Amino acid sequence: MTKTASAKRKRAEREALKESERATKRTKSGDPEDLYDKKLFVEKSAGADRVREARLYELLGSEDSDERVAAAETVIASLLDGDGVPEDVLKRHLDWRLFRGLASGRAGARLGYSLVITEILRQLFGGDALGASRYPGLTFDKVLDILHERTKPTGHMTGQEERDFYFGKLFGLDCFVRAGFMDDDLDKWDNILQQLLDLADKKVWLRSHCGWVVMQAVPKLKADVVASIIQKLKAAKWTKTPEGVGIWLAALETHPELDGQGVENPLDPKVLPNLPAILKDSVSGEEAEEESAAKTKKKTANWSHQLHFVWPYLLGYYVSKGAVTDFVAFWRRAVDDNLFIKSASDGQKLRGFVVLQTLLMHPLEGNESTLESFLPHIFSKNLMTCLMNQAASEGRYLHRAACATLRTVAQAAQRSPEFTSIIIENLTTNNGVYNFDVRTGAKTIETVLQRIKPEAADDVVGVLSAPVIKSCTTGKDMDKVKVELRAYVEYLFKMATAAPEAALQELTSLAYAPPIWVPENASEFVKDLSRNRLQSAFANLSKKAEDTTYLCTAIEAISPDYIQMDAKLKKAVADARKKLKALLQTASAKPAADGASDEMNVAKGLSLLYAIAIFQLYNAEPDALQLLDDLRDYQSRMKTDEDEAAEFLIEILLSMVSQDSVLLRQISQQVFGCFSSRVTSKALELLLDVLSADENAKGQQSLFDIENDDVDLEDFEEEDDEDEDDEDDEDDDVEEINVDDDSELEIDSDVEFVTLNAADDTSEEKEGEDGSDADSEDEAAEDEDAEEAKNLEAIDDALGKILNSHRLDKDADASDSDADMTDSEMLALDEKLSAVFKDRIKTKPSKKKERKAAKESVINFKRRVLSLLDIYIRSEAGSPVAIAALLPLVQLIRTTTVKSLSDRSLELTKEYQKQLKKARAANKKQKKTVKVDAEATLQLLKDIHAEAAASEMNDHAKAAAAASLIVGSTLFIADKASRPAVEAEFAKLERKPEKKGRKSNKKKKAGDIDMAMDWKNWRQNYEATKRQ
């Protein structure tokens, strides 16, 4: 058939396919309904038959394996089922469809077509012998000739097209091998083997693929056939090639009797020294460079992420044998001293990394103990040096490969608890370094520790502590010892989340009773660091509600005998531990009555507070005793007045939230969640008052009970100008002097120091002008002035000693000297004066920084209160008490200068709507009614409407609209008598309609939301739902 005829045939198939798509009924997948019918192909296909045939072969090249397999089964059945198709038809399909399709560039074409060809060859020349009985014209040689003809590059082809043809031939030869009909036929095998050798010799980048085909076939062949193959490979000089090594090993594994009969073991100790040179240039076929010259046919490129097949085979061989000694010798020669030496190329080092990854992720399949025995030996010296160096610098060529290898190491450590301790030990000791993560810049050990299995934790603690104990007992460099101690504490902290029991026990020991191996001059350092990380670990545990009980248990497990305390503290700790134990029993008991669950929540919250109070006592924090007193006071108030107790608890939680402690903030949120159902309107008001505080020093004063005398009233006025842009770098009212360079601060020696009490003079003038303000100063202010006077007097005395002078208002006996100072004396004097003024300037605080700090403290406090409100809204949105939070949230959006606070308030308002909808659905299901204070709720609705008119911001309007709808609907549902009043309030918001024929000239504002229309829509939905 000519190329012209072939082109016409293709064009006819395409036209028939298009016509059939228009006329034929389609299934959901778009294929004809009879596509997968097992009916034979016709000799001269046309119309629907041609469409079906074309579609099947198209699916045969699909990237979807299911589609390929289904199409392959149908094609095979359509060719060979029953009496089969005529020989001409089968020959046409083999010639123009199947073998030709092997040269296709489509991703799945070779795989799909190979399935069909392999099965056809098996039935033609295998047990069924259809070639002899039914298709005598399709002999072995004839079919092989068809393969050669259809996979032979011709004409002017691009490199990729030529590559496709050669790969097609390789897949075709592989079909002959996998068909299995040549296992006993040496002549046919020799023919196919010669074709593979010729192909490997012609295209060097196909050599590994050709070797793989032969190696896969060896286990199925008889010994005499294998021996013949080996002799032919020897003649082709494949003995000292990576492919030859793999084939030789496969032959000896299947037929060990061949050892010494012309088949040498490449892993024999006598020839093992030759193996590194063979494996050094082992690359996969896709990365080998094609060389046309005969001299360079064996030369290959060495950059490849795809590992040569001989490496996985070798590694699997050693793992299956379990011979550790032999493996150690192999690894040292073939990997460490071969691929990771200094003279190795980057490509060879890359191959070494891939070899390591392959071994670490080798399928276990009962080989856990073997791999466990191999692990200590694979982290060899040269490998670890190269791995750490490449991972540490992003500029190195193999940085990404090294990081990928470290990720594989971390994954391997998580495969089995036995692997974890061994891998960590080899990364931190032997050829690694204790600060491995710092050295490499990766987070390998951190990742392993954060996902460690609890059963491996004790072994890992032992592994991590051993190097530190050695350094502490034998090391002389205290700085190095402290570095390792810090790393050890950090490792324990990373473990605390996944394996808290072992990690917290060790941290507790270091924090309160350091082991004897810790040097005395590092004991306090270890205590402080461990206590800090212990507190952080508790904070992480407290984030999860299910871990809070464990947190209490962990703190209870800390023995007070470790800590030095006086008699008063010991008694307080003992009493608190007794109460904590009793509360934990109550919190863990099963609820026996309806109200028992609430009691359990209260016990859980109190146990957290007692646990934190005990922990603070252990750390000698000043507020610990006060917290215990407050808890006792709270419990006594609960017995008499629960409302008052709720307010007192909120005060306790606010005092905890205001502190710069993540642990206290997390605990306060957990405790608040336990007590949220007991929050009263007055208790909630304590939280909401924080949101209305000014975001400046005045607001800080009101929130934190700062004395009036500690705040300059003039600051309030200045803050009003700076709130809009607190990053403004304008000059402060006090000029800052740069004293970092002594040379810039110069004072002439002839200046007469009459007085340095200019501040005193200024304040005296001010007192004369504003006598009424001076009369109002209290004793604390007088003490402060006296202290300031003492400081100035001290400066005067220091300058007097330096200058050998005195103030004019002091009658001191001083001898005048008219002698001039030398230059060196003047320089020395300048240095002393500079030091005095440096101290003076450093001690004078910056008002701008104070104002900024005050603003940040108020903003942070508001953020934490919003977090508490979030907890409250999510659990108590259906409570009538909760609606009091809406107006402060809306007002905060308008008054705050911080966008994050505004966004958070809007989110909470929207969250309220979601939770309220769920609460109403639950109440309706349980037939519960909610009672509200009608008068107060109606007034709240009016206040929200007034607040909505106070700003035109879009977020403010959205929040106000949501709040209005929540309050209005709540009152509308709960109190029928108030419905007219609610309707009247929303009627006031209705907009006047525009006159007909006129267009409004008013532009729609950003915050222009029709709240009245929203109310009408809600009411209509409510009425419709009620009628259902």
CSV table of N, CA and C in Angstrom, one decimal, residues 830-890:
chain,number,residue,atom,x,y,z
A,830,ASP,N,36.0,65.3,77.4
A,830,ASP,CA,34.9,65.1,76.4
A,830,ASP,C,34.3,63.7,76.6
A,831,GLU,N,35.1,62.7,76.7
A,831,GLU,CA,34.7,61.3,76.8
A,831,GLU,C,33.9,61.1,78.1
A,832,LYS,N,34.3,61.7,79.2
A,832,LYS,CA,33.6,61.6,80.5
A,832,LYS,C,32.2,62.3,80.4
A,833,LEU,N,32.2,63.5,79.8
A,833,LEU,CA,30.9,64.2,79.7
A,833,LEU,C,30.0,63.5,78.7
A,834,SER,N,30.5,62.9,77.7
A,834,SER,CA,29.6,62.1,76.8
A,834,SER,C,29.0,60.9,77.5
A,835,ALA,N,29.8,60.3,78.3
A,835,ALA,CA,29.2,59.1,79.1
A,835,ALA,C,28.1,59.6,80.0
A,836,VAL,N,28.3,60.7,80.7
A,836,VAL,CA,27.3,61.2,81.6
A,836,VAL,C,26.0,61.5,80.8
A,837,PHE,N,26.1,62.2,79.7
A,837,PHE,CA,24.9,62.6,78.9
A,837,PHE,C,24.3,61.4,78.3
A,838,LYS,N,25.1,60.4,77.9
A,838,LYS,CA,24.5,59.2,77.4
A,838,LYS,C,23.6,58.5,78.4
A,839,ASP,N,24.1,58.4,79.6
A,839,ASP,CA,23.2,57.8,80.6
A,839,ASP,C,22.0,58.6,80.8
A,840,ARG,N,22.1,59.9,80.8
A,840,ARG,CA,20.9,60.7,81.0
A,840,ARG,C,19.9,60.6,79.9
A,841,ILE,N,20.4,60.5,78.7
A,841,ILE,CA,19.4,60.4,77.5
A,841,ILE,C,18.8,59.0,77.5
A,842,LYS,N,19.6,58.0,77.8
A,842,LYS,CA,19.1,56.6,77.8
A,842,LYS,C,18.0,56.4,78.8
A,843,THR,N,18.1,57.1,80.0
A,843,THR,CA,17.2,56.9,81.0
A,843,THR,C,15.9,57.7,80.8
A,844,LYS,N,15.9,58.6,79.8
A,844,LYS,CA,14.7,59.4,79.6
A,844,LYS,C,13.8,58.6,78.5
A,845,PRO,N,12.7,58.2,78.9
A,845,PRO,CA,11.9,57.4,78.0
A,845,PRO,C,11.3,58.3,76.9
A,846,SER,N,11.0,57.6,75.8
A,846,SER,CA,10.4,58.3,74.6
A,846,SER,C,8.9,58.2,74.8
A,847,LYS,N,8.3,59.4,74.7
A,847,LYS,CA,6.8,59.5,74.9
A,847,LYS,C,6.1,58.8,73.7
A,848,LYS,N,6.7,59.0,72.6
A,848,LYS,CA,6.1,58.4,71.4
A,848,LYS,C,6.1,56.8,71.5
A,849,LYS,N,7.1,56.3,72.0
A,849,LYS,CA,7.2,54.8,72.2
A,849,LYS,C,6.2,54.4,73.3
A,850,GLU,N,6.1,55.2,74.3
A,850,GLU,CA,5.1,54.9,75.4
A,850,GLU,C,3.7,54.9,74.8
A,851,ARG,N,3.4,55.9,74.0
A,851,ARG,CA,2.0,56.0,73.5
A,851,ARG,C,1.8,54.8,72.5
A,852,LYS,N,2.8,54.5,71.7
A,852,LYS,CA,2.6,53.3,70.8
A,852,LYS,C,2.4,52.0,71.6
A,853,ALA,N,3.2,51.8,72.6
A,853,ALA,CA,3.0,50.6,73.5
A,853,ALA,C,1.7,50.6,74.1
A,854,ALA,N,1.2,51.7,74.6
A,854,ALA,CA,-0.1,51.8,75.2
A,854,ALA,C,-1.2,51.4,74.2
A,855,LYS,N,-1.1,51.9,73.0
A,855,LYS,CA,-2.1,51.6,72.0
A,855,LYS,C,-2.1,50.1,71.6
A,856,GLU,N,-0.9,49.6,71.5
A,856,GLU,CA,-0.8,48.1,71.1
A,856,GLU,C,-1.3,47.3,72.2
A,857,SER,N,-1.1,47.6,73.5
A,857,SER,CA,-1.6,46.8,74.6
A,857,SER,C,-3.1,46.8,74.6
A,858,VAL,N,-3.8,47.9,74.3
A,858,VAL,CA,-5.2,48.0,74.2
A,858,VAL,C,-5.7,47.2,73.1
A,859,ILE,N,-5.1,47.3,71.9
A,859,ILE,CA,-5.5,46.6,70.7
A,859,ILE,C,-5.4,45.1,70.9
A,860,ASN,N,-4.3,44.6,71.5
A,860,ASN,CA,-4.1,43.2,71.8
A,860,ASN,C,-5.2,42.7,72.7
A,861,PHE,N,-5.5,43.5,73.8
A,861,PHE,CA,-6.5,43.1,74.7
A,861,PHE,C,-7.8,42.9,74.0
A,862,LYS,N,-8.2,43.8,73.1
A,862,LYS,CA,-9.4,43.7,72.4
A,862,LYS,C,-9.4,42.5,71.5
A,863,ARG,N,-8.3,42.2,70.9
A,863,ARG,CA,-8.3,40.9,70.1
A,863,ARG,C,-8.6,39.7,70.9
A,864,ARG,N,-8.0,39.7,72.1
A,864,ARG,CA,-8.2,38.5,73.0
A,864,ARG,C,-9.6,38.4,73.5
A,865,VAL,N,-10.2,39.6,73.7
A,865,VAL,CA,-11.6,39.6,74.2
A,865,VAL,C,-12.5,39.1,73.0
A,866,LEU,N,-12.2,39.5,71.8
A,866,LEU,CA,-13.0,39.1,70.7
A,866,LEU,C,-12.9,37.5,70.5
A,867,SER,N,-11.7,37.0,70.8
A,867,SER,CA,-11.6,35.5,70.8
A,867,SER,C,-12.6,34.9,71.8
A,868,LEU,N,-12.7,35.5,73.0
A,868,LEU,CA,-13.6,34.9,74.0
A,868,LEU,C,-15.0,35.1,73.5
A,869,LEU,N,-15.3,36.2,72.9
A,869,LEU,CA,-16.7,36.4,72.4
A,869,LEU,C,-17.0,35.4,71.3
A,870,ASP,N,-16.0,35.1,70.5
A,870,ASP,CA,-16.2,34.1,69.4
A,870,ASP,C,-16.6,32.7,70.1
A,871,ILE,N,-16.0,32.4,71.1
A,871,ILE,CA,-16.3,31.1,71.8
A,871,ILE,C,-17.8,31.2,72.4
A,872,TYR,N,-18.1,32.3,72.9
A,872,TYR,CA,-19.4,32.5,73.5
A,872,TYR,C,-20.5,32.5,72.5
A,873,ILE,N,-20.3,33.2,71.4
A,873,ILE,CA,-21.3,33.2,70.3
A,873,ILE,C,-21.5,31.8,69.7
A,874,ARG,N,-20.5,31.1,69.5
A,874,ARG,CA,-20.6,29.8,68.9
A,874,ARG,C,-21.4,28.8,69.8
A,875,SER,N,-21.4,29.0,71.1
A,875,SER,CA,-22.1,28.1,72.0
A,875,SER,C,-23.4,28.6,72.5
A,876,GLU,N,-23.5,30.0,72.6
A,876,GLU,CA,-24.7,30.6,73.3
A,876,GLU,C,-25.4,31.6,72.4
A,877,ALA,N,-25.4,31.4,71.1
A,877,ALA,CA,-26.1,32.3,70.2
A,877,ALA,C,-27.6,32.3,70.5
A,878,GLY,N,-28.1,31.2,70.9
A,878,GLY,CA,-29.5,31.2,71.2
A,878,GLY,C,-30.0,31.8,72.5
A,879,SER,N,-29.0,32.2,73.3
A,879,SER,CA,-29.4,32.8,74.6
A,879,SER,C,-29.7,34.2,74.4
A,880,PRO,N,-30.8,34.7,75.1
A,880,PRO,CA,-31.1,36.1,75.0
A,880,PRO,C,-30.1,37.0,75.6
A,881,VAL,N,-29.2,36.5,76.4
A,881,VAL,CA,-28.1,37.3,77.0
A,881,VAL,C,-27.1,37.8,75.9
A,882,ALA,N,-26.9,36.9,74.9
A,882,ALA,CA,-25.9,37.1,73.9
A,882,ALA,C,-26.1,38.3,73.0
A,883,ILE,N,-27.4,38.7,72.8
A,883,ILE,CA,-27.7,39.8,71.9
A,883,ILE,C,-27.1,41.1,72.4
A,884,ALA,N,-26.7,41.2,73.6
A,884,ALA,CA,-26.1,42.4,74.1
A,884,ALA,C,-24.7,42.7,73.5
A,885,ALA,N,-24.1,41.6,72.9
A,885,ALA,CA,-22.8,41.8,72.3
A,885,ALA,C,-22.8,42.4,71.0
A,886,LEU,N,-24.0,42.5,70.4
A,886,LEU,CA,-24.1,43.0,69.0
A,886,LEU,C,-23.7,44.5,68.8
A,887,LEU,N,-24.3,45.3,69.7
A,887,LEU,CA,-24.1,46.8,69.6
A,887,LEU,C,-22.6,47.1,69.8
A,888,PRO,N,-21.9,46.6,70.8
A,888,PRO,CA,-20.5,46.9,70.9
A,888,PRO,C,-19.7,46.4,69.7
A,889,LEU,N,-20.1,45.3,69.1
A,889,LEU,CA,-19.3,44.8,68.0
A,889,LEU,C,-19.5,45.8,66.8
A,890,VAL,N,-20.7,46.2,66.6
A,890,VAL,CA,-20.9,47.2,65.5
A,890,VAL,C,-20.2,48.5,65.8
